[in-house]
Amino acid sequence: MITEYIERDEPLARCPDAYCRRIGHCRNGPLNEPCLRTHEDKDDFRDRLSAKLEALAHAHGLHLLPPPTLKQQQKGLAALKRALEQREAEIDAEERR
């Protein structure tokens, strides 16, 4: 799986990776991945942006979306599981060739 990164507006004061802080330098260098102090992956960015938008909406008395029901959550997870199983089957087929 390839992780995509987005550059942060300002670097963090401390690296969020405890291992990097302990060893004193970035462990992502040899992996050709950007440092987590200066970049964040797109999933983390989306989560942070979503939380920020929800907080702003809540502060102004707006409600963006109602929380999903248990049935909606189960349907979503089932769809995700099917998609993952399909992708896994595709990868297996590619490896057999």
N, CA, C and O atoms as a GROMACS GRO file, in nm:
protein
  388
    1MET      N    1   0.084  -0.117   0.000
    1MET     CA    2   0.000   0.000   0.000
    1MET      C    3   0.089   0.124   0.000
    1MET      O    4   0.183   0.134   0.080
    2ILE      N    5   0.061   0.216  -0.087
    2ILE     CA    6   0.138   0.340  -0.097
    2ILE      C    7   0.068   0.447  -0.016
    2ILE      O    8  -0.051   0.474  -0.035
    3THR      N    9   0.142   0.508   0.073
    3THR     CA   10   0.088   0.616   0.154
    3THR      C   11   0.120   0.748   0.088
    3THR      O   12   0.234   0.774   0.048
    4GLU      N   13   0.018   0.832   0.075
    4GLU     CA   14   0.038   0.965   0.018
    4GLU      C   15   0.049   1.066   0.131
    4GLU      O   16  -0.020   1.055   0.233
    5TYR      N   17   0.136   1.164   0.113
    5TYR     CA   18   0.162   1.262   0.217
    5TYR      C   19   0.129   1.403   0.170
    5TYR      O   20   0.134   1.434   0.051
    6ILE      N   21   0.094   1.486   0.267
    6ILE     CA   22   0.066   1.628   0.243
    6ILE      C   23   0.160   1.707   0.333
    6ILE      O   24   0.178   1.673   0.450
    7GLU      N   25   0.219   1.812   0.278
    7GLU     CA   26   0.310   1.895   0.358
    7GLU      C   27   0.230   1.976   0.460
    7GLU      O   28   0.126   2.032   0.428
    8ARG      N   29   0.281   1.980   0.580
    8ARG     CA   30   0.216   2.059   0.686
    8ARG      C   31   0.242   2.208   0.661
    8ARG      O   32   0.343   2.244   0.601
    9ASP      N   33   0.150   2.294   0.707
    9ASP     CA   34   0.170   2.439   0.695
    9ASP      C   35   0.295   2.481   0.771
    9ASP      O   36   0.376   2.559   0.722
   10GLU      N   37   0.309   2.428   0.893
   10GLU     CA   38   0.427   2.454   0.975
   10GLU      C   39   0.475   2.322   1.034
   10GLU      O   40   0.393   2.241   1.077
   11PRO      N   41   0.605   2.300   1.038
   11PRO     CA   42   0.655   2.175   1.098
   11PRO      C   43   0.618   2.168   1.246
   11PRO      O   44   0.610   2.270   1.315
   12LEU      N   45   0.596   2.047   1.292
   12LEU     CA   46   0.568   2.027   1.434
   12LEU      C   47   0.693   2.050   1.516
   12LEU      O   48   0.805   2.030   1.468
   13ALA      N   49   0.676   2.093   1.640
   13ALA     CA   50   0.790   2.116   1.727
   13ALA      C   51   0.861   1.984   1.759
   13ALA      O   52   0.983   1.979   1.770
   14ARG      N   53   0.782   1.877   1.775
   14ARG     CA   54   0.836   1.744   1.805
   14ARG      C   55   0.780   1.645   1.704
   14ARG      O   56   0.666   1.658   1.661
   15CYS      N   57   0.858   1.548   1.668
   15CYS     CA   58   0.812   1.444   1.578
   15CYS      C   59   0.705   1.362   1.649
   15CYS      O   60   0.723   1.326   1.766
   16PRO      N   61   0.594   1.331   1.583
   16PRO     CA   62   0.490   1.252   1.648
   16PRO      C   63   0.530   1.105   1.665
   16PRO      O   64   0.463   1.031   1.738
   17ASP      N   65   0.637   1.062   1.601
   17ASP     CA   66   0.683   0.924   1.612
   17ASP      C   67   0.779   0.912   1.731
   17ASP      O   68   0.889   0.967   1.729
   18ALA      N   69   0.736   0.841   1.834
   18ALA     CA   70   0.816   0.828   1.956
   18ALA      C   71   0.951   0.760   1.927
   18ALA      O   72   1.051   0.793   1.991
   19TYR      N   73   0.954   0.668   1.833
   19TYR     CA   74   1.080   0.600   1.799
   19TYR      C   75   1.182   0.700   1.746
   19TYR      O   76   1.298   0.696   1.785
   20CYS      N   77   1.138   0.790   1.659
   20CYS     CA   78   1.230   0.891   1.605
   20CYS      C   79   1.283   0.981   1.716
   20CYS      O   80   1.401   1.018   1.717
   21ARG      N   81   1.196   1.017   1.810
   21ARG     CA   82   1.241   1.102   1.921
   21ARG      C   83   1.346   1.030   2.005
   21ARG      O   84   1.442   1.092   2.051
   22ARG      N   85   1.327   0.900   2.025
   22ARG     CA   86   1.423   0.824   2.107
   22ARG      C   87   1.558   0.812   2.039
   22ARG      O   88   1.661   0.827   2.104
   23ILE      N   89   1.559   0.783   1.908
   23ILE     CA   90   1.687   0.764   1.840
   23ILE      C   91   1.752   0.895   1.799
   23ILE      O   92   1.870   0.898   1.765
   24GLY      N   93   1.676   1.004   1.803
   24GLY     CA   94   1.734   1.136   1.778
   24GLY      C   95   1.737   1.180   1.633
   24GLY      O   96   1.787   1.289   1.604
   25HIS      N   97   1.685   1.099   1.542
   25HIS     CA   98   1.675   1.142   1.403
   25HIS      C   99   1.559   1.069   1.336
   25HIS      O  100   1.504   0.973   1.391
   26CYS      N  101   1.522   1.115   1.219
   26CYS     CA  102   1.406   1.061   1.148
   26CYS      C  103   1.436   0.923   1.090
   26CYS      O  104   1.536   0.905   1.020
   27ARG      N  105   1.351   0.828   1.120
   27ARG     CA  106   1.373   0.694   1.066
   27ARG      C  107   1.313   0.677   0.927
   27ARG      O  108   1.335   0.574   0.863
   28ASN      N  109   1.239   0.776   0.878
   28ASN     CA  110   1.178   0.767   0.746
   28ASN      C  111   1.275   0.796   0.634
   28ASN      O  112   1.247   0.762   0.518
   29GLY      N  113   1.389   0.856   0.664
   29GLY     CA  114   1.486   0.892   0.561
   29GLY      C  115   1.526   0.775   0.472
   29GLY      O  116   1.516   0.787   0.349
   30PRO      N  117   1.570   0.662   0.529
   30PRO     CA  118   1.608   0.548   0.444
   30PRO      C  119   1.492   0.491   0.364
   30PRO      O  120   1.513   0.424   0.262
   31LEU      N  121   1.368   0.515   0.409
   31LEU     CA  122   1.251   0.461   0.340
   31LEU      C  123   1.203   0.552   0.227
   31LEU      O  124   1.105   0.520   0.159
   32ASN      N  125   1.272   0.664   0.207
   32ASN     CA  126   1.233   0.764   0.108
   32ASN      C  127   1.092   0.816   0.132
   32ASN      O  128   1.020   0.848   0.037
   33GLU      N  129   1.054   0.825   0.258
   33GLU     CA  130   0.927   0.885   0.296
   33GLU      C  131   0.957   1.014   0.370
   33GLU      O  132   1.061   1.024   0.436
   34PRO      N  133   0.870   1.112   0.360
   34PRO     CA  134   0.897   1.238   0.428
   34PRO      C  135   0.885   1.225   0.580
   34PRO      O  136   0.817   1.136   0.631
   35CYS      N  137   0.951   1.315   0.648
   35CYS     CA  138   0.946   1.318   0.794
   35CYS      C  139   0.806   1.356   0.840
   35CYS      O  140   0.742   1.442   0.779
   36LEU      N  141   0.760   1.293   0.946
   36LEU     CA  142   0.625   1.322   0.997
   36LEU      C  143   0.616   1.458   1.065
   36LEU      O  144   0.507   1.507   1.092
   37ARG      N  145   0.733   1.519   1.094
   37ARG     CA  146   0.730   1.655   1.148
   37ARG      C  147   0.684   1.754   1.042
   37ARG      O  148   0.617   1.852   1.073
   38THR      N  149   0.721   1.729   0.917
   38THR     CA  150   0.692   1.823   0.809
   38THR      C  151   0.578   1.777   0.718
   38THR      O  152   0.527   1.857   0.639
   39HIS      N  153   0.540   1.650   0.728
   39HIS     CA  154   0.434   1.596   0.642
   39HIS      C  155   0.339   1.511   0.725
   39HIS      O  156   0.375   1.462   0.833
   40GLU      N  157   0.218   1.493   0.674
   40GLU     CA  158   0.124   1.399   0.736
   40GLU      C  159   0.056   1.321   0.625
   40GLU      O  160   0.042   1.370   0.513
   41ASP      N  161   0.014   1.198   0.658
   41ASP     CA  162  -0.049   1.122   0.551
   41ASP      C  163  -0.191   1.174   0.528
   41ASP      O  164  -0.250   1.238   0.615
   42LYS      N  165  -0.244   1.145   0.410
   42LYS     CA  166  -0.372   1.202   0.370
   42LYS      C  167  -0.486   1.159   0.462
   42LYS      O  168  -0.579   1.237   0.485
   43ASP      N  169  -0.481   1.038   0.514
   43ASP     CA  170  -0.588   0.992   0.603
   43ASP      C  171  -0.589   1.074   0.732
   43ASP      O  172  -0.696   1.115   0.777
   44ASP      N  173  -0.473   1.099   0.789
   44ASP     CA  174  -0.465   1.181   0.910
   44ASP      C  175  -0.512   1.324   0.881
   44ASP      O  176  -0.581   1.385   0.962
   45PHE      N  177  -0.474   1.375   0.764
   45PHE     CA  178  -0.515   1.510   0.725
   45PHE      C  179  -0.668   1.517   0.715
   45PHE      O  180  -0.729   1.611   0.767
   46ARG      N  181  -0.729   1.419   0.649
   46ARG     CA  182  -0.875   1.418   0.636
   46ARG      C  183  -0.943   1.410   0.772
   46ARG      O  184  -1.042   1.480   0.796
   47ASP      N  185  -0.891   1.324   0.860
   47ASP     CA  186  -0.950   1.312   0.994
   47ASP      C  187  -0.941   1.444   1.070
   47ASP      O  188  -1.038   1.487   1.134
   48ARG      N  189  -0.824   1.507   1.063
   48ARG     CA  190  -0.805   1.634   1.134
   48ARG      C  191  -0.895   1.743   1.076
   48ARG      O  192  -0.954   1.820   1.151
   49LEU      N  193  -0.905   1.749   0.945
   49LEU     CA  194  -0.989   1.848   0.880
   49LEU      C  195  -1.137   1.824   0.912
   49LEU      O  196  -1.211   1.919   0.937
   50SER      N  197  -1.178   1.699   0.912
   50SER     CA  198  -1.316   1.665   0.944
   50SER      C  199  -1.351   1.706   1.087
   50SER      O  200  -1.457   1.764   1.112
   51ALA      N  201  -1.261   1.677   1.180
   51ALA     CA  202  -1.284   1.714   1.320
   51ALA      C  203  -1.293   1.866   1.335
   51ALA      O  204  -1.375   1.917   1.411
   52LYS      N  205  -1.207   1.937   1.262
   52LYS     CA  206  -1.207   2.083   1.268
   52LYS      C  207  -1.338   2.139   1.214
   52LYS      O  208  -1.396   2.230   1.274
   53LEU      N  209  -1.385   2.087   1.102
   53LEU     CA  210  -1.511   2.133   1.044
   53LEU      C  211  -1.630   2.102   1.135
   53LEU      O  212  -1.720   2.185   1.150
   54GLU      N  213  -1.629   1.985   1.196
   54GLU     CA  214  -1.737   1.949   1.289
   54GLU      C  215  -1.737   2.042   1.410
   54GLU      O  216  -1.843   2.084   1.457
   55ALA      N  217  -1.618   2.074   1.462
   55ALA     CA  218  -1.610   2.165   1.577
   55ALA      C  219  -1.660   2.304   1.540
   55ALA      O  220  -1.731   2.366   1.619
   56LEU      N  221  -1.623   2.353   1.421
   56LEU     CA  222  -1.672   2.484   1.377
   56LEU      C  223  -1.824   2.483   1.360
   56LEU      O  224  -1.892   2.577   1.401
   57ALA      N  225  -1.876   2.378   1.300
   57ALA     CA  226  -2.021   2.368   1.280
   57ALA      C  227  -2.092   2.363   1.415
   57ALA      O  228  -2.195   2.428   1.434
   58HIS      N  229  -2.039   2.285   1.507
   58HIS     CA  230  -2.100   2.274   1.640
   58HIS      C  231  -2.097   2.408   1.714
   58HIS      O  232  -2.192   2.444   1.782
   59ALA      N  233  -1.986   2.480   1.700
   59ALA     CA  234  -1.974   2.610   1.766
   59ALA      C  235  -2.077   2.710   1.715
   59ALA      O  236  -2.116   2.801   1.788
   60HIS      N  237  -2.120   2.693   1.591
   60HIS     CA  238  -2.219   2.784   1.532
   60HIS      C  239  -2.360   2.725   1.532
   60HIS      O  240  -2.450   2.778   1.467
   61GLY      N  241  -2.378   2.615   1.604
   61GLY     CA  242  -2.510   2.555   1.616
   61GLY      C  243  -2.556   2.478   1.493
   61GLY      O  244  -2.675   2.453   1.477
   62LEU      N  245  -2.464   2.441   1.408
   62LEU     CA  246  -2.498   2.364   1.288
   62LEU      C  247  -2.464   2.217   1.310
   62LEU      O  248  -2.373   2.183   1.386
   63HIS      N  249  -2.538   2.133   1.244
   63HIS     CA  250  -2.510   1.990   1.250
   63HIS      C  251  -2.495   1.942   1.108
   63HIS      O  252  -2.590   1.943   1.031
   64LEU      N  253  -2.374   1.899   1.073
   64LEU     CA  254  -2.345   1.861   0.935
   64LEU      C  255  -2.420   1.735   0.893
   64LEU      O  256  -2.497   1.737   0.797
   65LEU      N  257  -2.400   1.628   0.963
   65LEU     CA  258  -2.466   1.502   0.933
   65LEU      C  259  -2.500   1.432   1.065
   65LEU      O  260  -2.424   1.439   1.161
   66PRO      N  261  -2.614   1.366   1.067
   66PRO     CA  262  -2.643   1.289   1.189
   66PRO      C  263  -2.550   1.169   1.196
   66PRO      O  264  -2.505   1.119   1.093
   67PRO      N  265  -2.520   1.123   1.315
   67PRO     CA  266  -2.433   1.005   1.326
   67PRO      C  267  -2.502   0.884   1.262
   67PRO      O  268  -2.625   0.872   1.269
   68PRO      N  269  -2.426   0.795   1.200
   68PRO     CA  270  -2.488   0.680   1.135
   68PRO      C  271  -2.548   0.584   1.237
   68PRO      O  272  -2.498   0.569   1.348
   69THR      N  273  -2.657   0.519   1.196
   69THR     CA  274  -2.719   0.419   1.282
   69THR      C  275  -2.633   0.293   1.278
   69THR      O  276  -2.544   0.280   1.195
   70LEU      N  277  -2.661   0.202   1.369
   70LEU     CA  278  -2.586   0.076   1.373
   70LEU      C  279  -2.604   0.000   1.243
   70LEU      O  280  -2.508  -0.058   1.192
   71LYS      N  281  -2.724   0.000   1.188
   71LYS     CA  282  -2.749  -0.070   1.062
   71LYS      C  283  -2.668  -0.007   0.948
   71LYS      O  284  -2.613  -0.079   0.864
   72GLN      N  285  -2.661   0.125   0.944
   72GLN     CA  286  -2.582   0.194   0.841
   72GLN      C  287  -2.434   0.161   0.856
   72GLN      O  288  -2.364   0.141   0.757
   73GLN      N  289  -2.387   0.157   0.981
   73GLN     CA  290  -2.247   0.121   1.005
   73GLN      C  291  -2.218  -0.020   0.957
   73GLN      O  292  -2.115  -0.045   0.895
   74GLN      N  293  -2.309  -0.113   0.987
   74GLN     CA  294  -2.290  -0.252   0.946
   74GLN      C  295  -2.290  -0.265   0.793
   74GLN      O  296  -2.211  -0.340   0.737
   75LYS      N  297  -2.380  -0.192   0.726
   75LYS     CA  298  -2.383  -0.194   0.580
   75LYS      C  299  -2.252  -0.140   0.522
   75LYS      O  300  -2.196  -0.198   0.429
   76GLY      N  301  -2.205  -0.030   0.579
   76GLY     CA  302  -2.079   0.028   0.532
   76GLY      C  303  -1.961  -0.066   0.551
   76GLY      O  304  -1.877  -0.080   0.463
   77LEU      N  305  -1.956  -0.130   0.668
   77LEU     CA  306  -1.847  -0.225   0.694
   77LEU      C  307  -1.855  -0.346   0.602
   77LEU      O  308  -1.753  -0.398   0.558
   78ALA      N  309  -1.977  -0.392   0.574
   78ALA     CA  310  -1.994  -0.506   0.483
   78ALA      C  311  -1.947  -0.470   0.343
   78ALA      O  312  -1.881  -0.550   0.277
   79ALA      N  313  -1.980  -0.350   0.297
   79ALA     CA  314  -1.935  -0.305   0.165
   79ALA      C  315  -1.783  -0.293   0.161
   79ALA      O  316  -1.720  -0.331   0.062
   80LEU      N  317  -1.725  -0.241   0.267
   80LEU     CA  318  -1.579  -0.229   0.276
   80LEU      C  319  -1.514  -0.367   0.273
   80LEU      O  320  -1.412  -0.387   0.207
   81LYS      N  321  -1.572  -0.461   0.346
   81LYS     CA  322  -1.517  -0.596   0.350
   81LYS      C  323  -1.521  -0.660   0.211
   81LYS      O  324  -1.424  -0.723   0.168
   82ARG      N  325  -1.633  -0.643   0.140
   82ARG     CA  326  -1.643  -0.698   0.004
   82ARG      C  327  -1.538  -0.636  -0.088
   82ARG      O  328  -1.474  -0.707  -0.166
   83ALA      N  329  -1.519  -0.505  -0.078
   83ALA     CA  330  -1.420  -0.437  -0.162
   83ALA      C  331  -1.278  -0.486  -0.130
   83ALA      O  332  -1.198  -0.508  -0.221
   84LEU      N  333  -1.248  -0.503  -0.002
   84LEU     CA  334  -1.116  -0.552   0.037
   84LEU      C  335  -1.093  -0.696  -0.010
   84LEU      O  336  -0.984  -0.730  -0.056
   85GLU      N  337  -1.195  -0.779   0.002
   85GLU     CA  338  -1.183  -0.918  -0.044
   85GLU      C  339  -1.163  -0.923  -0.195
   85GLU      O  340  -1.084  -1.003  -0.245
   86GLN      N  341  -1.234  -0.837  -0.267
   86GLN     CA  342  -1.219  -0.831  -0.413
   86GLN      C  343  -1.078  -0.788  -0.450
   86GLN      O  344  -1.015  -0.846  -0.538
   87ARG      N  345  -1.028  -0.686  -0.382
   87ARG     CA  346  -0.892  -0.637  -0.410
   87ARG      C  347  -0.789  -0.744  -0.376
   87ARG      O  348  -0.692  -0.762  -0.450
   88GLU      N  349  -0.810  -0.815  -0.267
   88GLU     CA  350  -0.717  -0.921  -0.229
   88GLU      C  351  -0.716  -1.031  -0.335
   88GLU      O  352  -0.610  -1.084  -0.369
   89ALA      N  353  -0.834  -1.065  -0.389
   89ALA     CA  354  -0.842  -1.166  -0.494
   89ALA      C  355  -0.770  -1.118  -0.620
   89ALA      O  356  -0.704  -1.197  -0.688
   90GLU      N  357  -0.781  -0.989  -0.652
   90GLU     CA  358  -0.712  -0.934  -0.768
   90GLU      C  359  -0.560  -0.942  -0.751
   90GLU      O  360  -0.488  -0.977  -0.844
   91ILE      N  361  -0.514  -0.909  -0.631
   91ILE     CA  362  -0.370  -0.914  -0.603
   91ILE      C  363  -0.319  -1.058  -0.613
   91ILE      O  364  -0.213  -1.083  -0.669
   92ASP      N  365  -0.397  -1.153  -0.557
   92ASP     CA  366  -0.358  -1.294  -0.567
   92ASP      C  367  -0.350  -1.338  -0.712
   92ASP      O  368  -0.258  -1.410  -0.750
   93ALA      N  369  -0.447  -1.296  -0.794
   93ALA     CA  370  -0.448  -1.333  -0.935
   93ALA      C  371  -0.326  -1.274  -1.008
   93ALA      O  372  -0.268  -1.340  -1.094
   94GLU      N  373  -0.289  -1.151  -0.974
   94GLU     CA  374  -0.173  -1.087  -1.035
   94GLU      C  375  -0.044  -1.160  -0.996
   94GLU      O  376   0.046  -1.177  -1.079
   95GLU      N  377  -0.036  -1.203  -0.872
   95GLU     CA  378   0.084  -1.272  -0.825
   95GLU      C  379   0.099  -1.410  -0.889
   95GLU      O  380   0.211  -1.457  -0.908
   96ARG      N  381  -0.012  -1.474  -0.922
   96ARG     CA  382  -0.007  -1.607  -0.985
   96ARG      C  383   0.042  -1.600  -1.128
   96ARG      O  384   0.094  -1.699  -1.180
   97ARG      N  385   0.027  -1.485  -1.193
   97ARG     CA  386   0.068  -1.472  -1.334
   97ARG      C  387   0.215  -1.464  -1.347
   97ARG      O  388   0.266  -1.452  -1.459
   0.00000   0.00000   0.00000
